[in-house]
Coordinates of C-alpha atoms and ligand atoms in Angstrom, one line a residue:
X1 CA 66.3 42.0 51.9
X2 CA 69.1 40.0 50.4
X3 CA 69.5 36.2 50.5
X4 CA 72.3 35.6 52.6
X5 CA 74.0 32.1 51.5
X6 CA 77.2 30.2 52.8
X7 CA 80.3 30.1 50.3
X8 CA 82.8 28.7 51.7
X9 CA 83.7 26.4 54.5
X10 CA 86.9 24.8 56.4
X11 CA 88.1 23.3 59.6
X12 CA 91.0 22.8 61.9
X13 CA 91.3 19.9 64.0
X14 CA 94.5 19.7 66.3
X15 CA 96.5 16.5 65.6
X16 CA 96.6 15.5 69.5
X17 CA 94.3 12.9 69.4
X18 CA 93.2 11.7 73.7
X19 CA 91.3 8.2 73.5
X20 CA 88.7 6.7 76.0
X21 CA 91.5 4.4 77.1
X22 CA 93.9 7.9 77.8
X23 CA 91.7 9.5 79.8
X24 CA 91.2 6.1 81.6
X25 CA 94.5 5.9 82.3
X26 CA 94.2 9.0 84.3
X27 CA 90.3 9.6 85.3
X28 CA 88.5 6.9 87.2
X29 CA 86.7 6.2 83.9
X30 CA 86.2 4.0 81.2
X31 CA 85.7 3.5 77.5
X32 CA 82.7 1.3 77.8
X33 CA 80.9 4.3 80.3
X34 CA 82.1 7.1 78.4
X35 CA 80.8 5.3 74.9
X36 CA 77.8 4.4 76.5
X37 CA 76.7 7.7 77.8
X38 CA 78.2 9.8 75.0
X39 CA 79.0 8.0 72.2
X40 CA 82.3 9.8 72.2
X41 CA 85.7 7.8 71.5
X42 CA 88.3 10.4 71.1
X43 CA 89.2 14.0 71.2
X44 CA 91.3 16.2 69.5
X45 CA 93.5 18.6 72.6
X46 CA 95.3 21.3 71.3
X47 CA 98.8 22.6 71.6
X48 CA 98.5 26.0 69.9
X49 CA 96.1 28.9 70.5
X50 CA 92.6 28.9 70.0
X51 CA 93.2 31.9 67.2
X52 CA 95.5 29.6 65.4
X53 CA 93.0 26.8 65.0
X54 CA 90.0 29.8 64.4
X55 CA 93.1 31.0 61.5
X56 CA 93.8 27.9 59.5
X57 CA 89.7 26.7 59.6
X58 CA 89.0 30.4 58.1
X59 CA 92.2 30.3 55.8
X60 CA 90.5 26.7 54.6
X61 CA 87.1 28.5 54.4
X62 CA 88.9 31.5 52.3
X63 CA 90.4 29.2 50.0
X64 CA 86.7 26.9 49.4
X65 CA 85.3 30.2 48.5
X66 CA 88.1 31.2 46.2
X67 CA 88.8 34.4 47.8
X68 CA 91.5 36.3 49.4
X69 CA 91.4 37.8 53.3
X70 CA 91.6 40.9 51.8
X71 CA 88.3 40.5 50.3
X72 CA 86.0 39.7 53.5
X73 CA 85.2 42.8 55.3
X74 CA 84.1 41.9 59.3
X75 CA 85.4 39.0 61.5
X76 CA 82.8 36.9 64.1
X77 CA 84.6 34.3 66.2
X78 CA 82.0 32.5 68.3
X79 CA 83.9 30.9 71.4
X80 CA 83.8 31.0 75.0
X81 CA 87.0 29.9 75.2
X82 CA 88.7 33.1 73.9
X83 CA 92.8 32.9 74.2
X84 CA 92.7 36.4 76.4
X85 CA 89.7 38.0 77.9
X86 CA 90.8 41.2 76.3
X87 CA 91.1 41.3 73.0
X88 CA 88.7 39.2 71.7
X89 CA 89.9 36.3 69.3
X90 CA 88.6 38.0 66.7
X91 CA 91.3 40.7 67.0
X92 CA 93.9 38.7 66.7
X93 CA 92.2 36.3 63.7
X94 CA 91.9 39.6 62.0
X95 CA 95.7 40.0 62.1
X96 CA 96.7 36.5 61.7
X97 CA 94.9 35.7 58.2
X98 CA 95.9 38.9 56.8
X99 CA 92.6 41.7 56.6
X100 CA 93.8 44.7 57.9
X101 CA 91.5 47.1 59.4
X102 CA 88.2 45.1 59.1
X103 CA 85.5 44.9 61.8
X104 CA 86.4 41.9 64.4
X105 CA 84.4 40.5 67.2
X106 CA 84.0 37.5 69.8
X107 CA 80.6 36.2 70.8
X108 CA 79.6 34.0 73.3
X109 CA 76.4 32.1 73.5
X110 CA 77.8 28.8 74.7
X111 CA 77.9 25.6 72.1
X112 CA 74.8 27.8 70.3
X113 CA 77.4 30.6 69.3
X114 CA 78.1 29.4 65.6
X115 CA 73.8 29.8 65.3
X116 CA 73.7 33.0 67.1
X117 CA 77.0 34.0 64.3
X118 CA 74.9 33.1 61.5
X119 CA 72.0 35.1 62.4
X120 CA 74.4 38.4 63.1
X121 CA 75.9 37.8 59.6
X122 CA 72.6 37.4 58.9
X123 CA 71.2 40.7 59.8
X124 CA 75.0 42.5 59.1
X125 CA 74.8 41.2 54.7
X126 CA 70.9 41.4 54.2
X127 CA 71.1 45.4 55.3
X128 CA 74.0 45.6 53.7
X129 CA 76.2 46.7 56.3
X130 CA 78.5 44.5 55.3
X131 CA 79.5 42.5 52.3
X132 CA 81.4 39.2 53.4
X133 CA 81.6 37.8 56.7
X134 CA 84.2 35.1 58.1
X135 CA 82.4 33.4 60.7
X136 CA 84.3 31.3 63.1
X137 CA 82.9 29.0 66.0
X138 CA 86.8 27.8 67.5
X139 CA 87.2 26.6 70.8
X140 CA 89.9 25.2 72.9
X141 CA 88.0 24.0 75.6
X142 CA 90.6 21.5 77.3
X143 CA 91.5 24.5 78.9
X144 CA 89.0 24.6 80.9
X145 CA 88.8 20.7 81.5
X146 CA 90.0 20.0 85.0
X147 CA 90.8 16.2 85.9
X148 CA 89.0 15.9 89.4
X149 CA 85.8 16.3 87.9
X150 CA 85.5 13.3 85.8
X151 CA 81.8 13.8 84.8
X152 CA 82.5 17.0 82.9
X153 CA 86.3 15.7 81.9
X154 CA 85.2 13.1 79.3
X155 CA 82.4 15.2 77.3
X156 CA 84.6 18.2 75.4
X157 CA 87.6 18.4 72.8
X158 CA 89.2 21.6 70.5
X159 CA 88.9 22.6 67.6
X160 CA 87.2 25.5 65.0
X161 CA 85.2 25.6 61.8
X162 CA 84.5 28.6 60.2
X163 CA 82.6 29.8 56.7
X164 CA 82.3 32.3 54.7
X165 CA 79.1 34.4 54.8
X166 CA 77.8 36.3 52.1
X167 CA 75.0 37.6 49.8
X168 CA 73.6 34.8 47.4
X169 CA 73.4 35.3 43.8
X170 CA 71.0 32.8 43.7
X171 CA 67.8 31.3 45.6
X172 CA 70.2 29.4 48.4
X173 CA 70.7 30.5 52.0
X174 CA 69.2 31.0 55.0
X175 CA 65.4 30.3 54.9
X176 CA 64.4 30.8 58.3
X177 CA 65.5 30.9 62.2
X178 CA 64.5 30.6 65.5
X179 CA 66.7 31.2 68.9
X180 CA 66.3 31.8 72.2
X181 CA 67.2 31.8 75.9
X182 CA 66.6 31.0 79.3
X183 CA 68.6 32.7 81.9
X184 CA 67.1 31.3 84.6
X185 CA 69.2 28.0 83.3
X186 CA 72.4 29.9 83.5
X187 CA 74.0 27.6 86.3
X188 CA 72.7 24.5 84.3
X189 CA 76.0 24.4 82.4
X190 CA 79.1 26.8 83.8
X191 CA 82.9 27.7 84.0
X192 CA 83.8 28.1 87.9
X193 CA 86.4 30.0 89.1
X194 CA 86.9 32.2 86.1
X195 CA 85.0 35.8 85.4
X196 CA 85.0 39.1 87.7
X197 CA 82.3 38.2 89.7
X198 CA 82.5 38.9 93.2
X199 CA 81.8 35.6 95.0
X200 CA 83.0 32.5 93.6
X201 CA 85.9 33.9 91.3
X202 CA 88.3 31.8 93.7
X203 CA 86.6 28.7 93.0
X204 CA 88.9 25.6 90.9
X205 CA 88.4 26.4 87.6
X206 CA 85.9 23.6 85.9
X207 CA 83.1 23.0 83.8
X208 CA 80.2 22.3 86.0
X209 CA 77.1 20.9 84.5
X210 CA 73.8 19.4 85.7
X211 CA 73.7 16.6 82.8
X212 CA 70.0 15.8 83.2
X213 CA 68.6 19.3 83.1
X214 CA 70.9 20.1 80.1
X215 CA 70.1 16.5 78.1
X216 CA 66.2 17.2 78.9
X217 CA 66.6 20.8 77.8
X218 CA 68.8 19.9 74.6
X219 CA 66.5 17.4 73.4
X220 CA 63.2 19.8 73.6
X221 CA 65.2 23.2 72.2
X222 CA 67.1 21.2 69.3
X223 CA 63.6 19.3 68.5
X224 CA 61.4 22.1 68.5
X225 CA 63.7 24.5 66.9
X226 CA 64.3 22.2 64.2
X227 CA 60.5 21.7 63.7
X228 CA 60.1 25.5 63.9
X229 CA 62.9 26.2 61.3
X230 CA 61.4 24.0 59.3
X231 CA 57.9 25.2 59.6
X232 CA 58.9 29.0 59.0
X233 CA 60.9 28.1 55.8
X234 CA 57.4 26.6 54.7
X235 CA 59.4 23.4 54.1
X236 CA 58.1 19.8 55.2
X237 CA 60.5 17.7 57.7
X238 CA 60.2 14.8 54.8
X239 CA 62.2 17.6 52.6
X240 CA 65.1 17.8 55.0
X241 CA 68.4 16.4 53.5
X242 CA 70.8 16.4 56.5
X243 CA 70.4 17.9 59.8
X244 CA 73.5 19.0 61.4
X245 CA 72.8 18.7 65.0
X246 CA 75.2 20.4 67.6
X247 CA 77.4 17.5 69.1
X248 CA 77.0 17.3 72.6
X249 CA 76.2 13.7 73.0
X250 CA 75.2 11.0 70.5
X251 CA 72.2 10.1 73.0
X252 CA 71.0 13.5 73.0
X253 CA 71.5 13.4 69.2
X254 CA 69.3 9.9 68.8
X255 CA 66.9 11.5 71.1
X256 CA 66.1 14.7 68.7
X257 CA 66.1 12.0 65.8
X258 CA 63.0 10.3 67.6
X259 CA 61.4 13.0 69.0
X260 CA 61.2 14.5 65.0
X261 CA 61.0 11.2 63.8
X262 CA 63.8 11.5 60.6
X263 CA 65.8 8.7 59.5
X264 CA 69.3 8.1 61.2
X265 CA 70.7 8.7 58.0
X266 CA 69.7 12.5 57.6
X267 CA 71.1 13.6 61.2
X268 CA 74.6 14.2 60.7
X269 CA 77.5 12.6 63.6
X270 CA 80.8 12.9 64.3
X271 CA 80.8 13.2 68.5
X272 CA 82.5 10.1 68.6
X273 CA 86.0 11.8 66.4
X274 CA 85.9 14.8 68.5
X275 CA 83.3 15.3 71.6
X276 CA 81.7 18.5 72.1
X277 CA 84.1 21.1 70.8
X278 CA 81.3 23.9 71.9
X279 CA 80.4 26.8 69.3
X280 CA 82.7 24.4 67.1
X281 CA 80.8 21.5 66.0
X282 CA 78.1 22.3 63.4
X283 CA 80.8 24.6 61.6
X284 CA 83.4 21.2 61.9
X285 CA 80.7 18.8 61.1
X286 CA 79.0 20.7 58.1
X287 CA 82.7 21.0 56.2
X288 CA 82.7 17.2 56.9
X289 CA 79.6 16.8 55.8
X290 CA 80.3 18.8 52.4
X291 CA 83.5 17.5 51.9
X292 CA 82.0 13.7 52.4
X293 CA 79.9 14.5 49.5
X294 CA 77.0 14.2 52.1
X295 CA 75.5 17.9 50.9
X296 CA 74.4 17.9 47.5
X297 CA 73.7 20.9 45.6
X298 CA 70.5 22.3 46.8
X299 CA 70.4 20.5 49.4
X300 CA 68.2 21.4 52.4
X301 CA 69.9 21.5 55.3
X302 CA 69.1 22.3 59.4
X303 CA 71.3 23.5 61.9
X304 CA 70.5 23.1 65.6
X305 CA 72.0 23.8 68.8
X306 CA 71.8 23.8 72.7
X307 CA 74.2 25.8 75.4
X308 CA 75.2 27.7 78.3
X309 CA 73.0 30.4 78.9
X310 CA 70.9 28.4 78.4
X311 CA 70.3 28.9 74.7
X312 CA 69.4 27.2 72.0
X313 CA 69.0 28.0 67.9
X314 CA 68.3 26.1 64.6
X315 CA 68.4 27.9 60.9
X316 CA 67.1 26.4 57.6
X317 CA 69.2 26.9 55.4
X318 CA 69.0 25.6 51.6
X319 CA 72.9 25.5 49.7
X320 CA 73.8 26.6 46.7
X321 CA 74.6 24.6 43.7
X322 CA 79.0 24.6 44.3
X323 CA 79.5 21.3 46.4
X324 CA 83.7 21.8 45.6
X325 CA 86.2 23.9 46.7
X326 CA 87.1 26.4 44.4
X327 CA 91.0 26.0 46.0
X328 CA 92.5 24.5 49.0
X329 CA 95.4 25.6 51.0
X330 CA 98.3 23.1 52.6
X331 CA 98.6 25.3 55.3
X332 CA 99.2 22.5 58.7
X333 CA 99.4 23.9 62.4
X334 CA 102.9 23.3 63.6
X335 CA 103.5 19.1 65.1
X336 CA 102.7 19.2 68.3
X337 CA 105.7 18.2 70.7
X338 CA 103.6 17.2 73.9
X339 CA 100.7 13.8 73.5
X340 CA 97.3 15.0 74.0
X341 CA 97.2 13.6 77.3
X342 CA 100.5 15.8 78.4
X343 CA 98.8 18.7 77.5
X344 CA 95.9 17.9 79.4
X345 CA 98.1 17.2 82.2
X346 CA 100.3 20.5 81.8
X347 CA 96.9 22.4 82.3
X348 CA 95.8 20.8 85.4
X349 CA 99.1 22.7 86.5
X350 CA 98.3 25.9 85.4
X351 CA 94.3 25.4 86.6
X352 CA 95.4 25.3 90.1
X353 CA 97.7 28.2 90.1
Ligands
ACO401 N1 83.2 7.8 84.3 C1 82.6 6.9 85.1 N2 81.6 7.2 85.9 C2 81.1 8.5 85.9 C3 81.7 9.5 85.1 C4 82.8 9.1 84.3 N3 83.4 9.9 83.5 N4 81.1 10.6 85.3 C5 80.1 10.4 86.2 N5 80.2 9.1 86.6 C6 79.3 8.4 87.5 C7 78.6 9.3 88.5 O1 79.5 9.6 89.5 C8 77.4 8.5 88.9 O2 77.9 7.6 89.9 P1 77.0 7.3 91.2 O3 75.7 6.7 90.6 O4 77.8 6.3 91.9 O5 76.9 8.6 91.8 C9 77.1 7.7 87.7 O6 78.3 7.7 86.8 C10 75.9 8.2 86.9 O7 76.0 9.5 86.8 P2 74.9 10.3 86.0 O8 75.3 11.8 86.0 O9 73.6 9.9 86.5 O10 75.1 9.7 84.5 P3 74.2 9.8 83.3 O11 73.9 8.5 82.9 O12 73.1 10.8 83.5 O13 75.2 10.5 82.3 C11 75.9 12.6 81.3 C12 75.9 11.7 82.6 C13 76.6 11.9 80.2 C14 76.6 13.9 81.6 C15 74.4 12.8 81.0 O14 73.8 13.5 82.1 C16 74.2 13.6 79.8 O15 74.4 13.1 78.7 N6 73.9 14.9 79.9 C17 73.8 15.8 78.8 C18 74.8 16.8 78.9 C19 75.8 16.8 77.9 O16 76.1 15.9 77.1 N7 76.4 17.9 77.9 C20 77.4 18.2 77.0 C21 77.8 19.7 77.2 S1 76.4 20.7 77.2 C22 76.0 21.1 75.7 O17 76.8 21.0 74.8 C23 74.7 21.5 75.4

């Protein structure tokens, strides 16, 4: 089997940027309870498609890798947020950056789907059935955000991050992986009023959660998968660079940290910049990570994450010795006419249509 290695990465945040204080201003909420449970201060809400934001992160991601779109050969977008239920974001990603005729497709496993991506490009390279993967994890989330429901309103924000996927020339990649789920915890964390199923399809359209089954269940999955991960790449948790923990909530985050018992400074943050943007954060927070010149070449990384399903899924994953870009690209998403806050706004509209 082939080592399968990371070789370029990029994000797209939208510029809408909602504070604490915004949603305040709207939401019986404030800063100081939102901080205090979350450690988020701000989110980015977007005013263009999901695909456009999945586009420019994999354009960036192209570009670190030094390669054209003609060059990758299959498209995974993980999202649960997917601009049409049919075609999947993928599809139109496909056409958008410019690969004609390569395989494309969504998958949704909740805020775990970048993890779940990874191991599918896994399998896909290491048999060779394909040669270069762009994998996305872009969601736009805010869509589904509705107002009313104030405990669920606070936690989320858009945007994408995306890699590029590929054989490894060298001894860097993905070491090990461990993933799993529990359906039985599928109404733990849910989208109401949305879907084909037969009763409850006319419900309002929100993010429903039970926060206490999902922080308990975050803390154990993301602790013991990193633990595992690390185990099965025979490594020893003192080895661990950085972790890259799925943002869901900078108490959950703290939590893992103790329960593994690594310093604060190998568990990677940036919740309070964005909140949970879903299948979007590790791939977002590992390009910030790289581009902060906090991943240094061999480095020995872990990704974890916890979702709707529920499932959960960390990888060990060791990087190569390229800790540049080979190019950039000045590509920007269009200025957003609307505030952040409109556009939350707007969508209330359309959720209650
Ligand atoms: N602003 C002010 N008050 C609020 C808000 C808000 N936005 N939301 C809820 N409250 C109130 C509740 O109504 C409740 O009031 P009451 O006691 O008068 O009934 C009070 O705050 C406490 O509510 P709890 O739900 O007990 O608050 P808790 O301290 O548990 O924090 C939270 C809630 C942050 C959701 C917590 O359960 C949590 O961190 N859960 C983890 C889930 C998570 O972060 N999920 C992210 C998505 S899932 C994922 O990515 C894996």
């Amino acid at each position: 089997m082939k080592n399968v290695t990371i070789t370029g990465w990029g994000k797209c945040v939208p510029q809408s940027v909602v504070t604490n204080e915004d949603l305040a201003s709207v939401i019986d909420t404030t800063d100081e309870w939102i901080t205090s449970r979350s450690g988020i201060k701000e989110r980015r809400i977007s005013h263009v498609n999901n695909s456009d934001m999945a586009t420019l992160a994999g354009k960036r991601a192209l570009a670190a890798a030094g390669l054209q779109p003609t060059a990758i050969d299959y498209v995974i977008v993980a999202t649960c947020t997917p601009d049409r239920q049919i075609p999947s974001t993928a599809a139109y990603v496909q056409t958008k950056i410019g690969a004609p005729h390569i395989a494309a497709v969504d998958i949704n496993a909740g805020c775990t789907g970048f993890i779940y991506g990874l191991s599918m490009a896994h399998g896909l390279i290491a048999t060779g059935a394909a040669n270069r993967i762009l994998l996305i994890g872009s969601e736009q989330i805010s869509s589904y955000l509705n107002l009313e429901v104030r405990s669920t309103a606070v936690l989320f924000g858009d945007g994408a991050g995306a890699v590029i996927v590929e054989a490894s020339e060298d001894d860097s990649g993905i070491k090990s992986m461990a993933l799993g789920c529990d359906g039985d915890g599928a109404d733990h964390l849910t989208v109401t009023g949305l879907g084909t199923e037969l009763v409850g399809a006319d419900e309002p359209r929100a993010i429903v959660m039970d926060g206490a089954e999902i922080f308990r269940g975050a803390v154990v999955r993301m602790g013991d998968g990193v633990v595992a991960a690390v185990k099965d790449a025979e490594w020893e948790l003192e080895d661990v660079d950085l972790v890259i923990p799925h943002q869901a909530n900078l108490r959950i985050i703290d939590a893992i940290r103790r329960r593994i018992k690594v310093d604060e400074d190998k568990m990677y943050v940036n919740i309070h910049k964005y909140g949970n943007t879903s299948a979007a954060t590790i791939p977002i927070a590992l390009a910030e990570a790289v581009d902060e010149g906090r991943v240094e070449a061999g480095a020995k990384l872990v990704f974890a994450a916890f979702g709707a399903g529920v499932t959960w899924g960390a990888v060990a994953f060791q990087w190569g010795d390229r800790v540049e870009p080979i190019a950039t690209t000045d590509e920007e998403l269009p200025e957003p006419t609307q505030t952040g806050l409109e556009i939350l706004i707007a969508n209330q509209r359309v959720l209650q249509k």
